[in-house]
CSV table of C-alpha atoms in Angstrom, one decimal:
chain,number,residue,atom,x,y,z
A,89,MET,CA,67.3,99.8,134.7
A,90,TYR,CA,66.5,100.9,137.9
A,91,ASN,CA,63.2,98.5,137.6
A,92,GLN,CA,65.7,95.6,137.6
A,93,LEU,CA,67.7,96.9,139.9
A,94,LYS,CA,64.2,97.4,142.4
A,95,ASP,CA,63.6,93.8,141.7
A,96,ARG,CA,66.2,93.4,142.8
A,97,PHE,CA,67.1,94.6,145.3
A,98,GLY,CA,64.0,96.9,146.8
A,99,GLY,CA,63.0,100.1,146.2
A,100,PRO,CA,65.2,102.5,149.0
A,101,LEU,CA,68.7,100.0,148.3
A,102,SER,CA,67.6,100.4,144.4
A,103,VAL,CA,67.8,104.7,144.9
A,104,GLY,CA,70.8,104.6,146.7
A,105,ILE,CA,72.4,102.6,143.9
A,106,VAL,CA,71.3,105.5,141.7
A,107,ALA,CA,72.0,108.3,143.6
A,108,LEU,CA,75.8,107.3,144.2
A,109,ILE,CA,76.4,106.1,140.0
A,110,ALA,CA,75.0,109.9,139.7
A,111,ILE,CA,77.0,111.8,142.1
A,112,TRP,CA,80.0,109.9,140.4
A,113,LEU,CA,79.4,110.7,136.8
A,114,ILE,CA,78.4,114.0,138.0
A,115,GLY,CA,81.2,114.5,140.6
A,116,MET,CA,83.9,112.6,138.3
A,117,VAL,CA,82.9,112.5,134.9
A,118,ILE,CA,80.9,115.4,134.1
A,119,LEU,CA,82.3,117.9,136.0
A,120,PRO,CA,85.8,117.9,135.5
A,121,GLN,CA,85.1,117.3,131.9
A,122,LEU,CA,83.2,120.4,131.5
A,123,LEU,CA,85.7,122.5,133.3
A,124,MET,CA,88.3,121.0,131.5
A,125,VAL,CA,86.2,122.3,128.5
A,126,ASP,CA,86.0,125.8,129.6
A,127,TYR,CA,90.1,126.1,130.7
A,128,SER,CA,90.7,125.4,127.0
A,129,PHE,CA,88.6,128.6,125.5
A,130,ARG,CA,89.9,131.0,128.1
A,131,PRO,CA,93.9,132.1,128.3
A,132,ASN,CA,97.0,131.6,130.9
A,133,LEU,CA,96.6,134.6,133.0
A,134,LEU,CA,98.8,135.1,136.4
A,135,PRO,CA,95.9,135.0,139.5
A,136,ALA,CA,95.4,138.4,139.3
A,137,GLU,CA,94.3,138.6,136.1
A,138,VAL,CA,91.6,136.1,136.4
A,139,GLY,CA,88.5,138.6,135.5
A,140,SER,CA,89.9,140.8,133.9
A,141,GLU,CA,89.5,142.4,130.4
A,142,LYS,CA,92.1,139.6,129.4
A,143,ASP,CA,90.7,136.9,130.7
A,144,VAL,CA,87.5,136.4,127.7
A,145,TYR,CA,86.5,133.2,125.7
A,146,SER,CA,88.6,132.8,122.2
A,147,LEU,CA,90.1,130.2,119.9
A,148,THR,CA,94.1,130.5,120.6
A,149,ASN,CA,95.0,127.4,122.7
A,150,TYR,CA,93.5,125.7,120.1
A,151,GLU,CA,95.4,127.1,117.6
A,152,THR,CA,98.6,126.6,119.2
A,153,LEU,CA,97.9,123.4,118.3
A,154,PHE,CA,96.8,123.4,114.5
A,155,ASN,CA,99.7,125.6,113.9
A,156,ASN,CA,102.4,123.5,115.2
A,157,GLY,CA,103.1,121.4,113.1
A,158,ILE,CA,105.4,118.9,115.3
A,159,HIS,CA,102.6,118.2,117.6
A,160,MET,CA,100.4,117.6,115.0
A,161,THR,CA,102.2,115.2,113.0
A,162,ILE,CA,102.4,113.8,116.9
A,163,PHE,CA,98.7,114.1,117.6
A,164,PHE,CA,98.0,111.7,113.9
A,165,LYS,CA,101.0,109.6,115.1
A,166,THR,CA,99.2,108.6,118.2
A,167,ILE,CA,95.8,108.6,117.3
A,168,TRP,CA,97.2,106.2,113.9
A,169,SER,CA,99.2,104.2,116.6
A,170,SER,CA,96.2,103.5,118.7
A,171,VAL,CA,94.1,102.4,115.6
A,172,LEU,CA,96.7,100.0,115.1
A,173,VAL,CA,97.7,98.4,118.6
A,174,THR,CA,93.5,97.7,118.6
A,175,PHE,CA,94.3,96.1,115.8
A,176,LEU,CA,97.1,94.1,117.0
A,177,THR,CA,95.3,93.2,120.1
A,178,LEU,CA,92.3,91.9,118.5
A,179,VAL,CA,94.2,89.8,116.7
A,180,VAL,CA,96.3,88.3,119.5
A,181,SER,CA,93.5,88.0,121.6
A,182,TYR,CA,90.3,86.6,119.4
A,183,PRO,CA,91.9,83.4,118.9
A,184,LEU,CA,92.8,82.9,122.4
A,185,ALA,CA,89.1,84.4,123.8
A,186,PHE,CA,88.0,81.1,121.4
A,187,TYR,CA,89.5,78.7,122.8
A,188,LEU,CA,89.4,79.9,126.3
A,189,ALA,CA,85.4,80.0,125.4
A,190,LYS,CA,84.8,76.6,122.8
A,191,VAL,CA,87.7,74.6,123.0
A,192,ALA,CA,89.3,74.5,127.0
A,193,THR,CA,88.1,72.2,129.4
A,194,PRO,CA,86.8,74.3,132.6
A,195,ARG,CA,90.3,73.3,134.2
A,196,GLN,CA,92.4,74.4,131.2
A,197,ALA,CA,90.3,77.6,130.7
A,198,ALA,CA,90.5,78.6,134.5
A,199,LEU,CA,94.5,77.8,134.6
A,200,CYS,CA,94.5,80.0,131.3
A,201,LEU,CA,92.9,83.1,132.7
A,202,LEU,CA,94.8,82.9,136.0
A,203,LEU,CA,97.8,83.0,133.7
A,204,LEU,CA,96.7,85.5,132.2
A,205,ILE,CA,95.2,87.5,134.9
A,206,ILE,CA,98.8,87.0,137.6
A,207,PRO,CA,101.1,89.2,135.7
A,208,PHE,CA,98.6,92.0,136.6
A,209,TRP,CA,98.7,91.9,139.9
A,210,ILE,CA,101.6,94.1,139.6
A,211,ASN,CA,101.9,97.6,139.2
A,212,GLU,CA,101.4,98.6,135.2
A,213,ILE,CA,104.9,100.8,135.7
A,214,LEU,CA,106.7,97.7,137.0
A,215,ARG,CA,105.4,96.0,134.3
A,216,THR,CA,105.8,98.0,131.4
A,217,PHE,CA,109.4,98.8,132.5
A,218,SER,CA,109.8,94.6,132.7
A,219,TRP,CA,109.6,94.8,128.7
A,220,TYR,CA,112.0,98.0,128.7
A,221,ILE,CA,115.1,95.0,129.5
A,222,ILE,CA,113.8,92.1,127.6
A,223,LEU,CA,113.6,94.6,124.6
A,224,ALA,CA,116.8,96.7,125.5
A,225,TYR,CA,120.0,96.9,123.6
A,226,LYS,CA,121.7,94.2,125.5
A,227,GLY,CA,119.0,92.5,126.9
A,228,PRO,CA,117.4,88.7,127.2
A,229,LEU,CA,115.7,89.2,123.5
A,230,ASN,CA,119.1,90.1,122.0
A,231,ALA,CA,120.5,87.4,123.7
A,232,LEU,CA,118.5,84.4,123.0
A,233,LEU,CA,118.1,85.7,119.3
A,234,LEU,CA,122.1,85.7,118.8
A,235,GLY,CA,122.1,82.7,120.5
A,236,LEU,CA,120.1,80.6,118.6
A,237,GLY,CA,121.6,82.0,115.5
A,238,LEU,CA,118.6,84.6,114.1
A,239,ILE,CA,121.1,87.2,114.0
A,240,ASN,CA,124.2,88.6,113.8
A,241,ARG,CA,124.0,91.5,115.7
A,242,PRO,CA,121.8,93.2,118.1
A,243,ILE,CA,118.5,95.0,117.0
A,244,ARG,CA,117.6,98.0,118.2
A,245,PHE,CA,113.9,97.3,119.5
A,246,LEU,CA,113.3,100.6,121.7
A,247,SER,CA,114.4,103.3,118.8
A,248,GLY,CA,111.4,103.6,116.9
A,249,ASP,CA,107.3,102.4,117.8
A,250,GLY,CA,107.9,98.4,118.1
A,251,GLY,CA,108.4,98.6,121.8
A,252,VAL,CA,105.8,101.0,122.6
A,253,MET,CA,103.8,98.4,120.4
A,254,ILE,CA,104.4,95.3,121.9
A,255,GLY,CA,103.9,97.5,125.9
A,256,MET,CA,100.7,98.2,124.9
A,257,VAL,CA,99.5,94.8,123.0
A,258,TYR,CA,100.5,93.7,126.4
A,259,ALA,CA,98.9,96.2,128.9
A,260,TYR,CA,95.6,96.1,127.6
A,261,ILE,CA,95.7,92.7,126.0
A,262,LEU,CA,93.1,91.6,129.4
A,263,PHE,CA,90.6,94.4,127.9
A,264,MET,CA,89.6,92.9,124.5
A,265,ILE,CA,90.2,89.1,125.7
A,266,PHE,CA,87.5,89.5,128.6
A,267,PRO,CA,84.3,91.2,126.7
A,268,ILE,CA,85.1,88.7,123.5
A,269,TYR,CA,85.3,86.0,125.9
A,270,ASN,CA,81.8,86.8,127.3
A,271,ALA,CA,80.8,87.8,123.9
A,272,ILE,CA,81.6,84.1,122.5
A,273,GLU,CA,80.8,81.5,125.7
A,274,SER,CA,77.4,82.7,125.9
A,275,LEU,CA,76.9,81.6,121.4
A,276,ASP,CA,75.1,78.2,121.4
A,277,THR,CA,77.9,75.6,120.4
A,278,ASN,CA,74.8,73.3,118.5
A,279,GLN,CA,75.4,76.8,115.9
A,280,VAL,CA,78.9,76.0,115.4
A,281,LYS,CA,78.9,71.9,114.9
A,282,ALA,CA,75.9,72.5,112.8
A,283,ALA,CA,78.4,75.0,110.5
A,284,ARG,CA,80.3,72.5,110.8
A,285,SER,CA,77.9,69.7,110.1
A,286,LEU,CA,76.8,72.2,106.9
A,287,GLY,CA,80.6,72.1,105.3
A,288,ALA,CA,81.5,75.4,106.5
A,289,GLY,CA,85.0,75.5,107.3
A,290,TRP,CA,86.6,77.2,109.9
A,291,ILE,CA,87.0,80.7,108.3
A,292,ARG,CA,83.6,80.8,107.1
A,293,THR,CA,82.3,79.1,110.4
A,294,HIS,CA,83.5,82.0,112.7
A,295,TYR,CA,82.9,84.8,109.7
A,296,ARG,CA,79.4,84.0,109.1
A,297,VAL,CA,78.6,82.5,112.6
A,298,ILE,CA,80.5,83.2,115.5
A,299,ILE,CA,82.2,87.1,114.4
A,300,PRO,CA,78.8,88.3,114.3
A,301,HIS,CA,77.7,87.1,117.7
A,302,ALA,CA,80.7,88.1,118.9
A,303,LYS,CA,80.1,91.9,117.7
A,304,PRO,CA,78.9,93.9,120.8
A,305,GLY,CA,82.5,91.9,122.1
A,306,ILE,CA,85.1,92.8,119.7
A,307,ALA,CA,83.3,96.5,119.9
A,308,THR,CA,83.6,96.8,123.9
A,309,GLY,CA,87.2,95.6,123.4
A,310,CYS,CA,87.7,97.6,120.4
A,311,ILE,CA,87.1,100.8,122.4
A,312,MET,CA,88.6,100.0,125.7
A,313,THR,CA,91.8,99.1,123.9
A,314,PHE,CA,91.8,102.4,121.7
A,315,MET,CA,90.5,104.7,124.7
A,316,LEU,CA,93.2,103.0,126.8
A,317,ALA,CA,96.2,103.1,124.0
A,318,ALA,CA,95.5,107.1,122.5
A,319,GLY,CA,95.6,108.4,126.7
A,320,SER,CA,98.6,106.3,127.7
A,321,TYR,CA,101.4,108.2,129.2
A,322,ALA,CA,103.8,105.2,131.0
A,323,VAL,CA,104.5,103.0,128.0
A,324,PRO,CA,105.1,105.8,125.6
A,325,ALA,CA,108.1,107.6,128.4
A,326,LEU,CA,109.3,103.7,129.4
A,327,LEU,CA,109.4,102.0,125.7
A,328,GLY,CA,109.4,104.9,123.5
A,329,SER,CA,112.4,106.4,121.7
A,330,PRO,CA,112.9,110.3,121.8
A,331,GLY,CA,111.2,109.8,118.0
A,332,SER,CA,108.6,108.4,118.9
A,333,ARG,CA,106.2,110.8,121.8
A,334,TRP,CA,102.9,109.6,122.4
A,335,PHE,CA,100.6,113.3,122.4
A,336,THR,CA,99.6,112.5,125.9
A,337,GLN,CA,103.5,113.5,126.9
A,338,ILE,CA,103.0,117.0,125.1
A,339,ILE,CA,99.6,117.1,127.2
A,340,TYR,CA,101.7,116.0,130.3
A,341,ASN,CA,104.6,119.1,129.7
A,342,TRP,CA,101.9,121.3,129.6
A,343,PHE,CA,100.3,120.5,132.1
A,344,PHE,CA,103.1,120.3,134.8
A,345,GLU,CA,106.3,121.4,133.1
A,346,GLY,CA,104.5,124.0,131.0
A,347,GLY,CA,102.5,125.4,134.1
A,348,ASP,CA,100.4,126.3,131.1
A,349,TRP,CA,96.4,124.4,132.1
A,350,ASN,CA,95.2,126.2,129.5
A,351,GLN,CA,96.8,124.8,127.3
A,352,GLY,CA,96.9,121.5,128.3
A,353,ALA,CA,93.0,121.6,128.7
A,354,ALA,CA,92.9,122.5,124.6
A,355,TYR,CA,94.9,119.3,122.9
A,356,ALA,CA,93.7,117.3,126.1
A,357,PHE,CA,90.0,118.7,124.9
A,358,LEU,CA,91.0,117.4,121.1
A,359,LEU,CA,91.6,114.0,121.9
A,360,LEU,CA,88.7,113.8,123.5
A,361,ILE,CA,87.1,114.3,121.0
A,362,ILE,CA,88.6,111.9,118.9
A,363,CYS,CA,88.2,109.2,121.1
A,364,ILE,CA,84.7,109.9,121.5
A,365,SER,CA,84.6,110.0,117.4
A,366,PHE,CA,86.7,106.6,117.3
A,367,ILE,CA,83.0,104.6,119.6
A,368,GLY,CA,80.8,106.1,117.5
A,369,LEU,CA,83.0,105.2,114.5
A,370,VAL,CA,83.4,101.1,115.7
A,371,MET,CA,80.0,101.5,117.5
A,372,LYS,CA,78.8,102.2,113.1
A,373,VAL,CA,80.8,99.7,111.6
A,374,PHE,CA,79.8,96.8,114.2
A,375,LYS,CA,76.1,98.1,114.1
A,376,VAL,CA,75.9,97.9,117.9
A,377,GLY,CA,74.3,100.4,120.2
A,378,LEU,CA,75.0,101.4,123.9
A,379,GLY,CA,72.7,99.0,125.0
A,380,ASP,CA,74.5,96.0,123.6
A,381,ILE,CA,78.0,97.3,124.8
A,382,ALA,CA,77.1,97.7,128.9
A,383,ARG,CA,75.4,93.9,128.0
């Protein structure tokens, strides 16, 4: 990467760019994570007790999670729900990305991209709250369904995880669309035409030609969507019911309501391990490397 930067920007500027990236990675990513790991193995002590004989490393904070059935249930539900959100977002995003890359005219693609991007100029909290209004028991969606005669009484969309799923798919759809769109756009259209000319249907063409080419984009979109979904706080807090808590809400409670940063760090570190494991799994399933994802 350095040689490419050097060829494009020259030696001194390339050194400066690499140095800034290194400072950002070390100061904003690596050191905070190492500090969180250190906190997770130490007990929650009073300031006067820090460094005393009580300040020892142990697995007590992790045992708290494994001994708490409710928290374990929420943990696994969060992971499974994040996988489901990723799958639903992929199902919605792939056809749209293909349309934008290979079907739509440049003017149509630009218009569609603009319509997709404009709502994201608004704060995520406000966008999520708009879904709260839409899905409310007496909201416009229930009113529309009642007016069309499709239902006899209002549906409680926000009573389970349904509202959270809808809100997350909407919130993170761009993180799935753009990587897939960029991958499909680089595909030579003649390959698609050749497959069609040889008698392949659209399903077979996508399965044998388009999807294999778009694997890096699909992998990138899945990774980004899963990471955002698993670490989301605002969407489940606004759209979730008391019975559909997200694991991030428990982490938040440990940090800011319980005041136990050590316990919160243990919970957060376990979530980080699961997210890293998901990245490795996706890379293995799609048979892509970090270089393919970073393109």
